[in-house]
Each structure stands twice: as C-alpha cells, then as structure tokens.
CSV table of C-alpha atoms in Angstrom, one decimal:
chain,number,residue,atom,x,y,z
A,674,MET,CA,2.7,7.8,-32.9
A,675,GLY,CA,4.5,7.0,-36.1
A,676,VAL,CA,7.9,6.8,-37.7
A,677,GLU,CA,8.0,10.6,-37.9
A,678,ASP,CA,8.3,10.6,-34.1
A,679,PHE,CA,11.3,8.2,-33.8
A,680,GLU,CA,13.9,11.0,-33.8
A,681,ALA,CA,12.1,12.9,-31.0
A,682,ILE,CA,11.7,9.7,-29.0
A,683,HIS,CA,15.4,8.9,-29.5
A,684,GLU,CA,16.4,12.3,-28.2
A,685,LEU,CA,14.0,11.9,-25.3
A,686,HIS,CA,15.4,8.5,-24.3
A,687,SER,CA,19.0,9.7,-24.9
A,688,HIS,CA,18.6,12.4,-22.2
A,689,PRO,CA,20.6,11.2,-19.1
A,690,MET,CA,17.9,12.4,-16.7
A,691,VAL,CA,15.2,10.4,-18.6
A,692,ALA,CA,17.5,7.4,-19.0
A,693,GLN,CA,18.2,7.3,-15.3
A,694,TYR,CA,14.9,5.4,-14.6
A,695,ASN,CA,14.4,3.9,-18.1
A,696,THR,CA,14.9,0.2,-18.3
A,697,LEU,CA,15.8,0.5,-22.0
A,698,GLY,CA,18.8,2.7,-21.1
A,699,ILE,CA,20.3,5.2,-23.5
A,700,PRO,CA,19.9,3.9,-27.0
A,701,ALA,CA,23.2,3.5,-28.9
A,702,ASN,CA,21.8,5.4,-32.0
A,703,LEU,CA,18.6,6.3,-33.9
A,704,SER,CA,18.6,2.9,-35.6
A,705,VAL,CA,18.4,1.1,-32.2
A,706,THR,CA,15.5,3.4,-31.2
A,707,ALA,CA,13.7,2.9,-34.5
A,708,ALA,CA,14.0,-0.9,-34.3
A,709,THR,CA,12.7,-0.9,-30.7
A,710,MET,CA,9.8,1.4,-31.6
A,711,GLN,CA,8.9,-0.8,-34.7
A,712,LEU,CA,8.8,-3.8,-32.4
A,713,VAL,CA,6.5,-2.1,-29.9
A,714,LEU,CA,4.3,-0.7,-32.6
A,715,SER,CA,3.8,-4.1,-34.2
A,716,ASP,CA,2.5,-5.5,-30.9
A,717,ALA,CA,-1.3,-5.6,-31.1
A,718,ASN,CA,-1.5,-5.3,-27.3
A,719,ALA,CA,0.5,-2.1,-27.1
A,720,LEU,CA,-0.8,1.4,-27.6
A,721,LEU,CA,1.6,4.4,-27.8
A,722,TRP,CA,1.0,8.1,-28.0
A,723,THR,CA,3.1,11.2,-28.1
A,724,ILE,CA,2.7,13.9,-25.5
A,725,ARG,CA,2.6,17.3,-27.1
A,726,LYS,CA,2.0,20.9,-26.0
A,727,ARG,CA,-1.4,22.3,-26.9
A,728,GLU,CA,0.0,25.7,-27.9
A,729,ASP,CA,2.4,24.6,-30.6
A,730,ASN,CA,2.1,20.8,-30.9
A,731,ALA,CA,5.8,20.5,-29.8
A,732,PHE,CA,6.8,16.9,-28.8
A,733,ILE,CA,7.5,16.7,-25.0
A,734,GLY,CA,7.1,13.0,-24.3
A,735,GLU,CA,5.5,9.7,-24.8
A,736,ILE,CA,3.0,7.5,-23.0
A,737,GLY,CA,1.8,4.0,-23.6
A,738,LEU,CA,-0.4,1.1,-22.5
A,739,LYS,CA,0.4,-2.6,-22.6
A,740,ILE,CA,-2.9,-4.5,-22.5
A,741,SER,CA,-3.0,-8.0,-20.8
A,742,ALA,CA,-5.1,-11.0,-21.9
A,743,GLU,CA,-8.8,-9.9,-22.3
A,744,LYS,CA,-10.1,-11.9,-19.4
A,745,TYR,CA,-8.1,-9.9,-16.9
A,746,ARG,CA,-9.3,-6.5,-18.2
A,747,LYS,CA,-6.1,-4.8,-17.1
A,748,ALA,CA,-3.2,-2.9,-18.6
A,749,GLU,CA,0.1,-1.4,-17.4
A,750,PHE,CA,1.1,2.1,-18.5
A,751,HIS,CA,4.4,3.9,-18.8
A,752,TYR,CA,5.4,7.5,-19.7
A,753,SER,CA,8.5,9.5,-20.3
A,754,LEU,CA,8.6,13.3,-20.3
A,755,HIS,CA,11.5,15.6,-21.3
A,756,PRO,CA,13.0,17.2,-18.2
A,757,ASP,CA,12.4,20.7,-19.6
A,758,HIS,CA,8.7,20.0,-19.0
A,759,TRP,CA,8.9,18.4,-15.5
A,760,GLY,CA,7.1,19.9,-12.6
A,761,VAL,CA,4.4,21.8,-14.5
A,762,GLY,CA,1.6,19.2,-14.6
A,763,PHE,CA,2.1,17.7,-18.1
A,764,ALA,CA,2.8,14.2,-16.7
A,765,THR,CA,-0.2,14.4,-14.3
A,766,GLU,CA,-2.4,15.4,-17.2
A,767,ALA,CA,-1.1,12.7,-19.5
A,768,VAL,CA,-1.7,10.0,-16.7
A,769,GLN,CA,-5.2,11.3,-16.1
A,770,LEU,CA,-5.9,11.0,-19.8
A,771,ILE,CA,-4.6,7.4,-20.0
A,772,ILE,CA,-6.6,6.4,-16.9
A,773,ASN,CA,-9.8,7.9,-18.4
A,774,TYR,CA,-9.0,6.1,-21.7
A,775,GLY,CA,-8.4,2.8,-20.0
A,776,PHE,CA,-11.5,2.8,-17.9
A,777,SER,CA,-13.9,4.6,-20.3
A,778,HIS,CA,-12.9,3.5,-23.7
A,779,LEU,CA,-11.2,0.1,-23.1
A,780,LYS,CA,-13.5,-0.8,-20.2
A,781,LEU,CA,-10.6,-2.0,-18.1
A,782,HIS,CA,-11.0,-3.3,-14.6
A,783,ARG,CA,-7.5,-2.4,-13.5
A,784,LEU,CA,-4.6,-0.1,-14.5
A,785,GLU,CA,-1.1,-0.6,-13.2
A,786,ALA,CA,2.2,1.3,-13.2
A,787,GLY,CA,5.6,0.4,-11.9
A,788,VAL,CA,8.0,3.0,-10.7
A,789,ALA,CA,11.6,2.9,-9.4
A,790,THR,CA,11.5,3.5,-5.7
A,791,GLU,CA,14.0,6.4,-6.1
A,792,ASN,CA,11.9,8.1,-8.8
A,793,VAL,CA,10.1,10.5,-6.4
A,794,LYS,CA,8.7,12.7,-9.1
A,795,SER,CA,6.8,9.8,-10.8
A,796,ILE,CA,5.7,8.5,-7.5
A,797,ALA,CA,4.2,11.9,-6.7
A,798,VAL,CA,2.4,11.9,-10.1
A,799,LEU,CA,0.9,8.4,-9.5
A,800,GLU,CA,-0.3,9.2,-6.0
A,801,ARG,CA,-1.6,12.6,-7.1
A,802,VAL,CA,-4.1,11.0,-9.5
A,803,GLY,CA,-5.2,8.5,-6.9
A,804,MET,CA,-3.3,5.3,-7.7
A,805,GLN,CA,-2.5,3.1,-4.7
A,806,ARG,CA,0.9,1.6,-3.9
A,807,GLU,CA,0.4,-2.2,-3.6
A,808,GLY,CA,3.8,-3.6,-3.2
A,809,LEU,CA,7.5,-3.6,-3.6
A,810,CYS,CA,9.4,-5.7,-6.2
A,811,ARG,CA,13.0,-6.1,-5.1
A,812,LYS,CA,15.8,-5.5,-7.6
A,813,ILE,CA,13.6,-6.0,-10.6
A,814,LEU,CA,14.5,-3.0,-12.8
A,815,PRO,CA,17.7,-3.3,-14.9
A,816,LEU,CA,18.8,0.4,-14.8
A,817,ALA,CA,22.1,1.9,-15.9
A,818,SER,CA,23.0,2.3,-12.2
A,819,GLY,CA,22.3,-1.4,-11.5
A,820,TRP,CA,19.4,-3.5,-10.3
A,821,ALA,CA,16.7,-1.2,-8.7
A,822,ASN,CA,13.6,-1.8,-6.6
A,823,ASN,CA,10.2,-1.0,-8.0
A,824,TYR,CA,6.9,0.0,-6.4
A,825,MET,CA,3.8,-1.4,-8.0
A,826,TYR,CA,0.9,1.1,-8.2
A,827,ALA,CA,-2.7,0.3,-9.3
A,828,MET,CA,-6.1,1.8,-9.7
A,829,LEU,CA,-9.4,-0.2,-10.1
A,830,GLU,CA,-12.3,1.0,-12.1
A,831,GLU,CA,-14.3,1.7,-8.9
A,832,ASP,CA,-11.5,3.6,-7.2
A,833,PRO,CA,-11.9,7.3,-6.7
A,834,ARG,CA,-9.8,9.5,-9.0
A,835,ASN,CA,-8.2,12.6,-7.5
A,836,TYR,CA,-9.0,14.9,-10.3
C-alpha cells in the first residue's frame, strides 16, 4: 500500500455502508484520509495491504495487521471491503490470507479481530474461517451511531482452520 492508494481508500471509507462499522467514521476530505494513512504507515508495528481483484487489479478494499510486543506473538487484524464486492467471498479470502501470513510468515501465536455485534456479515466471515468468539466488550466502539458493543474473536496457531 502506498500514497497512490489514498484516494481509493478515501472513497472506500467515505461510503456510508463501510463507515457504519468503521471507528474512524467518514473522513472529512482526502487530506484527512492521507494524514491518517501516513500515520498508520509510519508505525513499524502496522502492516497494510490493498485488496484487489485478480482479473483486473481493481482496488476493492484494504486489510491490515497491528502487531503487539514481540513476547506476546500476537496481532489484531482489520479489513474493509467496498459494498459492491460483499457476499462473494473476497473478505473470506483476504482473511484466510492474513491468517496464513500471520502464522506462517510472522510466526504468531495468536490472531485477534474485533467486530461490532451488529456487523453480522463480518461475524460470518470470522466464524467461517474458524475464529472463535471469546468475549463481549460493552460500548467500546465509537461509531457514528453512538457507542457500540464489540465481540472479540481469536485464533491460535494450533487451532484448526476452516479452509
């Protein structure tokens, strides 16, 4: 991911259906998105990738990892996909790739993902790949609609993967 992707990321996060569960909210303008992305990209413990269609390399989303202190061997991932591409397996495939990367390449012990309790599509993706729901965090997500509850999901390196 690079500066050349900022406009596509801005458009993605400006979409009301994406912003509904995004803790960043709808960015005011491209400059705000660029500043946010520059901050994230400068973080040595953050890895970000674009999600693109194989056929034509078209941008359809983004996915990233936030790696914890080395001794914990864990990371939390997030993803956002344009609604035009929901429900056809792209999110599931991207999550499978991030899981494989985390356990195989980074040698992590644990991968985590948080999801708003109302975000049934993302819950289905996480459960489809074999992540386990571990708990509920009450009113932890600052969404545009107000404070929202969050489910914590995790997978350990020894857990079975459903793919």
